[in-house]
Short mmCIF file of C-alpha atoms in Angstrom, two decimals:
data_model
loop_
_atom_site.label_atom_id
_atom_site.label_comp_id
_atom_site.label_asym_id
_atom_site.label_seq_id
_atom_site.Cartn_x
_atom_site.Cartn_y
_atom_site.Cartn_z
CA MET E 222 64.26 -27.60 177.66
CA ALA E 223 65.29 -27.83 181.78
CA TYR E 224 62.52 -27.93 183.32
CA SER E 225 61.34 -25.03 185.73
CA LYS E 226 61.51 -24.63 189.70
CA GLU E 227 57.33 -25.08 189.44
CA ASP E 228 58.29 -28.69 186.60
CA MET E 229 60.51 -29.78 190.23
CA ALA E 230 58.72 -29.11 191.92
CA ARG E 231 55.65 -30.98 190.39
CA ARG E 232 57.91 -33.57 189.66
CA ALA E 233 59.01 -33.77 193.50
CA ALA E 234 54.99 -33.86 194.52
CA ALA E 235 54.56 -37.20 191.82
CA GLU E 236 57.21 -38.51 194.05
CA ILE E 237 54.18 -37.79 196.61
CA PRO E 238 52.33 -41.39 197.43
CA ALA E 239 48.87 -40.69 198.61
CA GLY E 240 47.65 -41.12 201.88
CA SER E 241 51.69 -40.41 203.39
CA ILE E 242 52.65 -38.51 205.71
CA VAL E 243 55.36 -35.85 204.59
CA ASN E 244 57.53 -32.97 205.54
CA LEU E 245 58.52 -30.40 202.75
CA GLY E 246 61.88 -28.71 203.50
CA ILE E 247 61.60 -24.81 203.83
CA GLY E 248 62.06 -23.06 199.61
CA LEU E 249 61.48 -24.49 196.60
CA PRO E 250 59.64 -28.10 198.69
CA THR E 251 57.53 -26.44 199.98
CA LEU E 252 55.82 -25.62 196.52
CA CYS E 253 54.80 -28.90 195.91
CA ALA E 254 52.12 -28.46 197.85
CA ASP E 255 50.75 -26.59 194.48
CA TYR E 256 50.96 -29.42 193.14
CA LEU E 257 49.35 -32.09 195.43
CA PRO E 258 45.41 -32.61 194.89
CA GLU E 259 43.07 -32.19 198.03
CA GLY E 260 43.09 -35.02 200.94
CA HIS E 261 46.62 -36.96 198.34
CA ALA E 262 48.97 -35.74 201.68
CA PHE E 263 48.74 -34.79 205.11
CA LEU E 264 52.38 -31.52 205.15
CA HIS E 265 53.51 -32.69 208.83
CA SER E 266 55.68 -29.29 210.06
CA GLU E 267 58.22 -30.06 213.06
CA ASN E 268 57.40 -26.95 214.58
CA GLY E 269 54.19 -29.63 216.42
CA LEU E 270 51.31 -29.26 212.94
CA LEU E 271 50.26 -32.23 210.85
CA GLY E 272 47.76 -31.61 208.20
CA MET E 273 49.24 -28.12 207.35
CA GLY E 274 47.51 -25.88 204.68
CA PRO E 275 48.19 -23.57 202.10
CA PHE E 276 48.54 -19.97 203.16
CA PRO E 277 46.15 -18.46 204.88
CA PHE E 278 44.34 -15.15 203.19
CA GLU E 279 45.02 -12.44 203.70
CA GLY E 280 43.41 -10.50 206.80
CA GLU E 281 43.12 -14.01 207.73
CA GLU E 282 46.98 -13.83 209.03
CA ASP E 283 47.54 -16.04 212.60
CA PRO E 284 50.85 -15.54 214.12
CA GLN E 285 50.89 -18.14 216.72
CA LEU E 286 49.31 -20.81 213.98
CA ILE E 287 52.92 -20.82 211.39
CA ASN E 288 55.21 -23.07 209.50
CA ALA E 289 58.77 -24.78 210.68
CA GLY E 290 59.65 -20.94 208.28
CA LYS E 291 57.50 -19.82 210.55
CA GLN E 292 55.37 -18.27 208.40
CA THR E 293 51.77 -17.83 208.47
CA VAL E 294 49.82 -20.67 207.77
CA THR E 295 46.66 -23.23 208.38
CA VAL E 296 45.60 -25.97 208.93
CA LEU E 297 43.23 -28.70 207.44
CA PRO E 298 40.43 -30.54 208.48
CA GLY E 299 41.62 -33.93 210.97
CA GLY E 300 44.63 -31.21 211.57
CA SER E 301 46.73 -31.76 214.75
CA THR E 302 48.68 -29.79 216.54
CA PHE E 303 51.27 -31.09 219.12
CA ASP E 304 54.48 -30.33 220.93
CA SER E 305 58.81 -29.71 219.94
CA ALA E 306 59.17 -33.46 221.69
CA GLN E 307 56.30 -35.49 220.51
CA SER E 308 57.03 -33.38 216.45
CA PHE E 309 60.30 -34.94 216.45
CA ALA E 310 59.66 -38.69 217.38
CA MET E 311 57.41 -38.66 215.35
CA ILE E 312 60.14 -37.73 212.21
CA ARG E 313 62.84 -39.83 214.70
CA GLY E 314 60.42 -42.62 215.03
CA GLY E 315 59.27 -43.35 211.40
CA HIS E 316 56.35 -42.64 211.65
CA VAL E 317 57.32 -39.26 208.45
CA ASP E 318 56.65 -41.46 205.30
CA LEU E 319 58.89 -38.52 203.20
CA ALA E 320 60.50 -35.78 203.58
CA ILE E 321 60.75 -33.48 200.78
CA LEU E 322 63.98 -30.59 201.07
CA GLY E 323 66.51 -28.70 199.64
CA ALA E 324 70.30 -29.25 199.46
CA MET E 325 73.71 -27.62 198.48
CA GLN E 326 75.34 -30.88 197.96
CA VAL E 327 74.05 -34.72 197.40
CA SER E 328 77.21 -37.05 197.20
CA ALA E 329 76.26 -40.39 195.16
CA ARG E 330 75.99 -42.38 197.37
CA GLY E 331 73.19 -40.11 198.77
CA ASP E 332 74.85 -38.08 201.87
CA LEU E 333 73.11 -34.79 202.20
CA ALA E 334 74.83 -31.54 202.61
CA ASN E 335 72.43 -28.96 203.67
CA TRP E 336 72.18 -26.77 206.76
CA ALA E 337 76.03 -24.84 206.31
CA VAL E 338 78.03 -23.00 203.93
CA PRO E 339 82.24 -23.68 204.88
CA GLY E 340 83.70 -20.10 205.90
CA GLY E 341 79.47 -18.75 205.76
CA LYS E 342 77.65 -17.81 208.69
CA VAL E 343 75.68 -20.45 210.40
CA MET E 344 71.99 -20.10 210.50
CA GLY E 345 72.18 -23.17 212.96
CA ILE E 346 70.73 -26.80 212.57
CA GLY E 347 66.89 -26.40 213.00
CA GLY E 348 65.18 -29.51 212.25
CA ALA E 349 67.28 -30.58 209.05
CA MET E 350 69.96 -33.29 210.65
CA ASP E 351 66.32 -35.11 212.62
CA LEU E 352 64.76 -35.05 208.97
CA ALA E 353 67.28 -36.04 207.66
CA SER E 354 68.46 -39.25 209.61
CA GLY E 355 65.02 -40.15 210.89
CA CYS E 356 62.34 -40.14 207.73
CA ARG E 357 61.67 -43.04 205.79
CA ARG E 358 62.97 -41.10 202.90
CA VAL E 359 64.65 -38.99 201.57
CA ILE E 360 64.10 -37.05 197.95
CA ALA E 361 66.67 -33.47 197.42
CA VAL E 362 65.21 -31.15 195.20
CA MET E 363 68.38 -27.98 194.05
CA GLN E 364 69.63 -26.88 191.23
CA HIS E 365 72.07 -29.55 189.40
CA ALA E 366 75.59 -27.03 189.30
CA THR E 367 76.11 -23.38 190.83
CA LYS E 368 75.44 -20.82 188.64
CA ASP E 369 79.41 -20.65 187.82
CA GLY E 370 79.58 -24.62 186.68
CA GLU E 371 80.68 -25.94 190.22
CA HIS E 372 79.43 -29.79 191.35
CA LYS E 373 76.39 -30.12 193.49
CA LEU E 374 75.53 -33.60 192.66
CA VAL E 375 79.66 -34.96 193.98
CA ALA E 376 81.11 -38.11 194.38
CA THR E 377 82.53 -37.15 197.98
CA CYS E 378 80.88 -33.64 200.24
CA THR E 379 82.77 -31.01 200.58
CA TYR E 380 80.62 -29.19 202.77
CA PRO E 381 79.20 -30.23 206.36
CA LEU E 382 77.07 -33.03 206.87
CA THR E 383 73.26 -32.49 207.45
CA ALA E 384 73.23 -37.14 207.64
CA ALA E 385 74.96 -39.83 205.42
CA ARG E 386 73.19 -41.71 203.23
CA VAL E 387 69.86 -40.99 203.90
CA VAL E 388 69.36 -39.50 200.94
CA SER E 389 66.92 -42.09 197.67
CA ARG E 390 66.49 -39.36 195.22
CA VAL E 391 67.66 -35.76 193.88
CA ILE E 392 65.37 -33.89 191.10
CA THR E 393 68.03 -31.20 189.65
CA GLU E 394 65.75 -28.60 186.53
CA LEU E 395 68.19 -31.43 184.84
CA GLY E 396 65.99 -34.37 185.58
CA VAL E 397 65.42 -36.86 188.10
CA PHE E 398 69.21 -38.68 189.65
CA ASP E 399 69.44 -42.06 192.14
CA PRO E 400 72.36 -42.24 195.08
CA THR E 401 73.68 -45.89 194.91
CA ALA E 402 75.89 -47.95 196.90
CA ASP E 403 78.74 -47.53 194.55
CA GLY E 404 79.36 -44.09 194.29
CA CYS E 405 77.44 -42.92 191.23
CA PHE E 406 74.12 -42.03 190.04
CA LYS E 407 71.71 -43.76 187.99
CA VAL E 408 69.95 -41.97 185.79
CA ILE E 409 66.11 -41.99 186.69
CA GLU E 410 64.76 -39.37 183.58
CA LEU E 411 66.16 -36.67 182.02
CA ALA E 412 64.45 -33.52 181.85
CA PRO E 413 62.98 -33.27 178.06
CA GLY E 414 65.96 -31.10 175.58
CA VAL E 415 69.19 -32.33 177.77
CA ASP E 416 71.19 -34.85 177.10
CA ARG E 417 73.78 -36.76 178.99
CA ASP E 418 76.37 -35.26 178.05
CA THR E 419 75.58 -31.61 179.40
CA VAL E 420 74.39 -34.08 182.83
CA ALA E 421 77.85 -35.58 182.87
CA LYS E 422 80.34 -32.63 182.44
CA LEU E 423 77.92 -30.72 184.95
CA THR E 424 77.70 -33.72 187.94
CA GLY E 425 81.14 -34.33 190.39
CA ALA E 426 80.65 -38.94 189.41
CA PRO E 427 79.29 -41.09 187.14
CA LEU E 428 76.21 -41.11 185.83
CA VAL E 429 75.17 -44.87 185.17
CA MET L 1218 54.35 -25.72 256.31
CA THR L 1219 53.26 -25.86 252.59
CA GLY L 1220 53.84 -27.57 249.66
CA ARG L 1221 55.23 -26.21 246.34
CA HIS L 1222 51.51 -27.21 244.75
CA HIS L 1223 49.73 -23.82 246.75
CA HIS L 1224 48.38 -21.45 245.70
CA LYS L 1225 50.11 -20.19 242.23
CA VAL L 1226 48.48 -17.61 241.52
CA ARG L 1227 50.82 -14.56 242.09
CA ASP L 1228 49.66 -11.27 240.86
CA SER L 1229 52.21 -8.73 239.44
CA VAL L 1230 54.68 -10.60 236.83
CA ALA L 1231 58.09 -9.42 239.62
CA ALA L 1232 56.50 -11.64 242.67
CA ALA L 1233 56.18 -14.84 239.50
CA LEU L 1234 60.04 -14.39 238.54
CA ASP L 1235 60.98 -13.88 242.11
CA GLY L 1236 64.34 -16.14 242.77
CA LEU L 1237 65.67 -16.35 239.26
CA GLU L 1238 69.42 -14.40 239.68
CA SER L 1239 71.27 -13.68 237.92
CA GLY L 1240 73.53 -17.35 236.00
CA MET L 1241 70.59 -19.10 236.07
CA THR L 1242 70.02 -21.50 232.87
CA VAL L 1243 66.08 -20.40 232.11
CA MET L 1244 64.59 -21.94 228.91
CA VAL L 1245 61.65 -19.90 227.24
CA GLY L 1246 58.84 -21.33 224.89
CA GLY L 1247 57.58 -19.95 221.78
CA PHE L 1248 59.05 -20.95 217.85
CA GLY L 1249 61.54 -17.70 216.75
CA LEU L 1250 58.69 -14.69 218.20
CA CYS L 1251 55.84 -17.65 217.90
CA GLY L 1252 53.86 -18.22 221.69
CA ASN L 1253 56.41 -15.95 223.53
CA ALA L 1254 55.61 -14.66 227.05
CA GLU L 1255 55.65 -10.88 226.22
CA ALA L 1256 55.31 -9.57 230.15
CA LEU L 1257 57.68 -12.56 231.22
CA ILE L 1258 60.59 -11.90 228.95
CA ARG L 1259 59.71 -7.49 229.98
CA GLY L 1260 60.29 -8.85 232.90
CA VAL L 1261 63.36 -10.93 233.24
CA ILE L 1262 65.02 -7.64 231.91
CA ASP L 1263 63.46 -5.07 234.47
CA LYS L 1264 64.55 -7.34 237.14
CA GLY L 1265 68.21 -6.63 236.47
CA VAL L 1266 69.62 -10.37 236.32
CA LYS L 1267 72.60 -10.76 234.50
CA ASP L 1268 75.16 -14.08 233.08
CA LEU L 1269 71.96 -16.25 232.23
CA THR L 1270 71.88 -19.18 230.13
CA LEU L 1271 69.44 -19.00 227.83
CA VAL L 1272 67.27 -21.99 226.15
CA SER L 1273 65.12 -21.21 223.04
CA ASN L 1274 64.81 -22.87 220.10
CA ASN L 1275 66.16 -19.08 217.82
CA ALA L 1276 66.59 -16.85 220.46
CA GLY L 1277 63.89 -13.89 219.08
CA ASN L 1278 64.00 -12.21 216.25
CA LEU L 1279 63.67 -9.15 214.46
CA GLY L 1280 64.88 -7.11 217.57
CA LYS L 1281 61.75 -8.56 218.98
CA GLY L 1282 60.97 -11.36 221.92
CA LEU L 1283 64.30 -12.99 222.72
CA ALA L 1284 66.46 -10.51 221.05
CA THR L 1285 65.64 -8.16 223.91
CA TRP L 1286 67.59 -9.90 226.21
CA LEU L 1287 70.39 -10.36 224.01
CA ARG L 1288 70.49 -6.89 222.80
CA ALA L 1289 70.14 -6.00 227.71
CA ASP L 1290 73.51 -8.02 227.61
CA ILE L 1291 71.47 -10.19 230.22
CA VAL L 1292 73.01 -13.26 228.77
CA LYS L 1293 76.44 -15.32 228.00
CA LYS L 1294 75.12 -18.43 226.52
CA VAL L 1295 72.46 -19.87 223.75
CA ILE L 1296 71.76 -23.35 223.50
CA CYS L 1297 68.95 -22.95 220.61
CA SER L 1298 69.07 -24.99 217.09
CA TYR L 1299 68.46 -21.96 214.58
CA LEU L 1300 70.37 -17.84 214.02
CA GLY L 1301 68.04 -17.72 211.61
CA THR L 1302 67.97 -13.78 211.07
CA ASN L 1303 68.62 -13.40 214.56
CA GLU L 1304 70.97 -10.79 213.73
CA ASP L 1305 71.28 -9.85 217.74
CA LEU L 1306 72.30 -13.11 217.89
CA HIS L 1307 74.75 -13.44 214.93
CA SER L 1308 76.62 -9.93 215.97
CA ARG L 1309 76.73 -11.54 219.97
CA MET L 1310 78.36 -14.52 219.12
CA ALA L 1311 80.93 -13.04 215.66
CA SER L 1312 82.03 -10.65 218.92
CA GLY L 1313 82.38 -13.30 221.97
CA ALA L 1314 80.36 -11.68 223.96
CA ILE L 1315 77.82 -14.47 223.84
CA THR L 1316 78.76 -18.26 223.39
CA VAL L 1317 76.19 -20.70 220.80
CA GLU L 1318 75.51 -24.14 221.52
CA VAL L 1319 73.81 -25.24 217.82
CA THR L 1320 71.74 -28.28 218.31
CA PRO L 1321 69.74 -30.23 216.05
CA GLN L 1322 66.59 -29.62 216.90
CA GLY L 1323 64.45 -32.49 218.10
CA THR L 1324 67.63 -33.94 220.12
CA LEU L 1325 66.57 -30.13 221.73
CA ALA L 1326 63.63 -30.91 222.54
CA GLU L 1327 64.27 -34.45 223.46
CA ARG L 1328 67.14 -34.17 226.27
CA MET L 1329 64.27 -31.67 228.16
CA ARG L 1330 62.01 -34.01 227.88
CA ALA L 1331 64.60 -36.58 229.01
CA ALA L 1332 65.92 -34.59 231.17
CA GLY L 1333 61.63 -34.12 233.13
CA ALA L 1334 60.90 -37.42 232.70
CA GLY L 1335 64.53 -38.64 235.14
CA ILE L 1336 66.54 -39.99 232.01
CA PRO L 1337 70.00 -38.82 232.38
CA ALA L 1338 71.75 -39.39 228.68
CA PHE L 1339 69.14 -40.85 225.48
CA PHE L 1340 71.24 -42.64 222.34
CA THR L 1341 69.96 -40.58 219.25
CA PRO L 1342 71.53 -41.19 215.31
CA THR L 1343 71.10 -37.41 214.50
CA GLY L 1344 73.56 -35.77 213.88
CA VAL L 1345 76.14 -39.32 213.15
CA GLY L 1346 78.90 -38.56 210.98
CA THR L 1347 78.68 -34.62 211.45
CA VAL L 1348 80.43 -32.26 213.13
CA VAL L 1349 77.77 -32.98 215.65
CA GLU L 1350 79.21 -35.96 217.15
CA GLN L 1351 82.36 -35.07 218.13
CA GLY L 1352 83.10 -34.56 221.59
CA LYS L 1353 80.55 -37.71 222.22
CA GLU L 1354 80.11 -41.28 222.61
CA LYS L 1355 79.13 -43.23 219.43
CA ARG L 1356 77.34 -46.48 219.79
CA THR L 1357 75.81 -49.23 217.38
CA ILE L 1358 72.87 -50.79 218.65
CA ASP L 1359 70.96 -53.35 216.11
CA GLY L 1360 73.79 -52.01 212.98
CA ARG L 1361 72.95 -48.59 213.70
CA GLU L 1362 75.10 -45.83 214.52
CA TYR L 1363 73.94 -44.03 217.52
CA LEU L 1364 75.20 -40.32 219.85
CA LEU L 1365 75.05 -40.35 223.40
CA GLU L 1366 73.07 -37.29 224.30
CA LYS L 1367 72.80 -35.97 228.19
CA ALA L 1368 69.65 -34.55 229.11
CA LEU L 1369 68.90 -30.70 229.29
CA PRO L 1370 67.52 -28.90 232.77
CA ALA L 1371 67.17 -25.88 233.98
CA ASP L 1372 66.40 -23.10 236.63
CA PHE L 1373 63.54 -21.42 235.56
CA ALA L 1374 61.24 -22.07 232.24
CA LEU L 1375 58.61 -19.19 231.68
CA ILE L 1376 55.90 -20.56 229.04
CA ARG L 1377 52.58 -19.08 227.87
CA ALA L 1378 49.62 -21.06 227.72
CA ARG L 1379 46.05 -19.75 226.27
CA THR L 1380 44.64 -21.05 229.08
CA VAL L 1381 44.67 -21.82 232.78
CA ASP L 1382 43.29 -22.71 235.85
CA THR L 1383 44.59 -22.29 239.64
CA PHE L 1384 46.50 -25.17 239.96
CA GLY L 1385 48.26 -24.46 237.08
CA ASN L 1386 46.49 -27.44 234.37
CA LEU L 1387 46.57 -25.47 231.21
CA ARG L 1388 46.00 -25.82 227.25
CA PHE L 1389 47.84 -24.10 224.39
CA TYR L 1390 46.50 -22.95 221.47
CA ARG L 1391 47.86 -23.19 217.83
CA THR L 1392 51.69 -23.92 217.04
CA ALA L 1393 52.44 -21.52 220.02
CA ARG L 1394 53.46 -25.00 222.12
CA ASN L 1395 56.37 -26.15 221.22
CA PHE L 1396 58.55 -26.22 223.00
CA SER L 1397 56.63 -25.02 225.80
CA PRO L 1398 55.57 -27.88 228.18
CA ILE L 1399 58.72 -30.13 227.59
CA MET L 1400 60.48 -27.70 228.80
CA ALA L 1401 57.96 -26.79 231.90
CA THR L 1402 59.20 -30.47 232.98
CA ALA L 1403 63.03 -29.90 232.20
CA ALA L 1404 63.41 -26.68 234.94
CA ARG L 1405 62.40 -26.95 238.65
CA THR L 1406 60.73 -24.26 238.22
CA THR L 1407 58.18 -23.86 235.82
CA VAL L 1408 55.96 -19.87 235.43
CA VAL L 1409 53.04 -19.00 233.17
CA GLU L 1410 52.07 -16.60 231.28
CA ALA L 1411 48.71 -17.31 230.48
CA ASP L 1412 45.65 -15.28 228.25
CA ARG L 1413 43.43 -16.59 229.60
CA LEU L 1414 42.75 -17.40 234.28
CA VAL L 1415 39.71 -19.67 235.03
CA ASP L 1416 38.93 -21.32 238.34
CA VAL L 1417 39.89 -25.88 238.38
CA GLY L 1418 37.15 -26.86 237.70
CA ALA L 1419 36.67 -25.35 233.70
CA ILE L 1420 39.09 -27.41 232.21
CA ASP L 1421 38.22 -30.74 231.46
CA PRO L 1422 40.80 -33.85 232.52
CA ASP L 1423 41.03 -35.70 229.84
CA ASP L 1424 41.38 -31.88 228.04
CA VAL L 1425 44.60 -30.82 229.59
CA HIS L 1426 47.79 -30.21 227.30
CA LEU L 1427 50.11 -30.04 230.46
CA SER L 1428 49.24 -30.79 234.19
CA GLY L 1429 49.57 -28.21 236.67
CA LEU L 1430 52.48 -30.59 237.28
CA TYR L 1431 54.51 -29.53 236.10
CA VAL L 1432 53.45 -26.04 237.27
CA HIS L 1433 54.73 -23.53 239.53
CA ARG L 1434 53.41 -19.70 239.74
CA VAL L 1435 51.33 -18.75 237.20
CA VAL L 1436 50.81 -14.90 235.79
CA HIS L 1437 46.91 -13.55 234.28
CA VAL L 1438 48.24 -11.19 230.94
CA PRO L 1439 46.07 -11.83 228.79
CA GLU L 1440 46.87 -7.89 225.93
CA HIS L 1441 50.23 -9.68 223.88
CA GLU L 1442 51.67 -8.35 221.00
CA ASP L 1443 51.66 -11.62 218.86
CA PRO L 1444 54.10 -9.94 216.12
CA PHE L 1445 54.15 -11.82 212.64
CA GLU L 1446 57.73 -12.96 211.76
CA TYR L 1447 57.45 -13.71 207.66
CA LYS L 1448 53.49 -12.72 207.28
CA THR L 1449 52.48 -15.14 204.30
CA SER L 1450 48.93 -14.85 203.26
CA ARG L 1451 46.81 -15.59 199.12
CA LYS L 1452 44.34 -13.78 197.68
CA ARG L 1453 41.34 -14.60 198.44
CA PRO L 1454 39.69 -15.90 195.02
CA GLU L 1455 36.60 -14.07 193.97
CA GLY L 1456 32.97 -14.74 195.10
CA LYS L 1457 34.31 -16.89 198.07
#
């Protein structure tokens, strides 16, 4: 049984040490917040918020309190707001301990591609490049391969890069894998019932 | 003779936008539709200027905010970090009607900060090894590669704040702050749309988010639409 999206979010949340500052990317990474004990970590949102809380209760949404995905959120006791230059100084300056980001491709050396599809509509860069190159640790949470079986864990990224050699761990529905300096994915764990041969076929670089 | 900080409060949006002309570079605060200076945005369209270079994180969305400038065809170039679902920008970029310069969000913010702080350029690790490095000087400092990024100044900054005194000292509200204070530092003329206008002394000096030194004009606009972009919520548990 491969990991469900919820399993992946729970597994990624387990990578967050107590008392850390974490930025969760848009999409699946956002779900990690549901698996963090209260007060475990401070969530950073690059539009200028630290101590981000869950979505507000119905009827209490505030259009001037949003996350970087422009969704209405809340701020927890101990939270703070600041401007965009300050927010990215936190990121670039290495004050954000961990970024958990979605990815389109990750190379076996840790290159990250998560902002553009070749030939696709240009959605923009947003905070992706700053987060990827600035946070102390970067974890990618992603589907292991495309629906057509095309590799997403690859030897070399063919999609435009977000940052080079930054991803230290990849969490997919098939397991947990670490890029290495010699261009292999190190198998950290396999999802229950997933065998190594299946993973090897769906991975574009050697496993060790 | 009067200095630039003499009598800042204007009694109309039109008066607050005096001197904003076609072809200028205008920074407008807000993260998408959050924290927009709505009346000033409308006022620029009413003024009839065109060929503006707009600096904004998103240049509006869902046809609202700065997307109204795109629809009014008054923008020739946009410097932003993210287009996302802003179809008004996508279509004009595709047709060639508007040139779009996409910049990493942190680099965009720091370019404004640098402009406001008298720093002409700075080195950043963001964008190394990506398309962003094209045409830029790259330098290795203490074993790590960096890109040289230039300061980004503007003719006007149009921002919104929650509480503003008559000197322009101000406070923001929640995540409506975003780019606004750094835009204020980077522009030759900064205009603030104030939700609340108070007398000098009403804001404790230690509580000022942005010094009035960066503000040149203030217009009081108590009513705002503040549209939601993505209204997300959860159900309240029973008994809470």
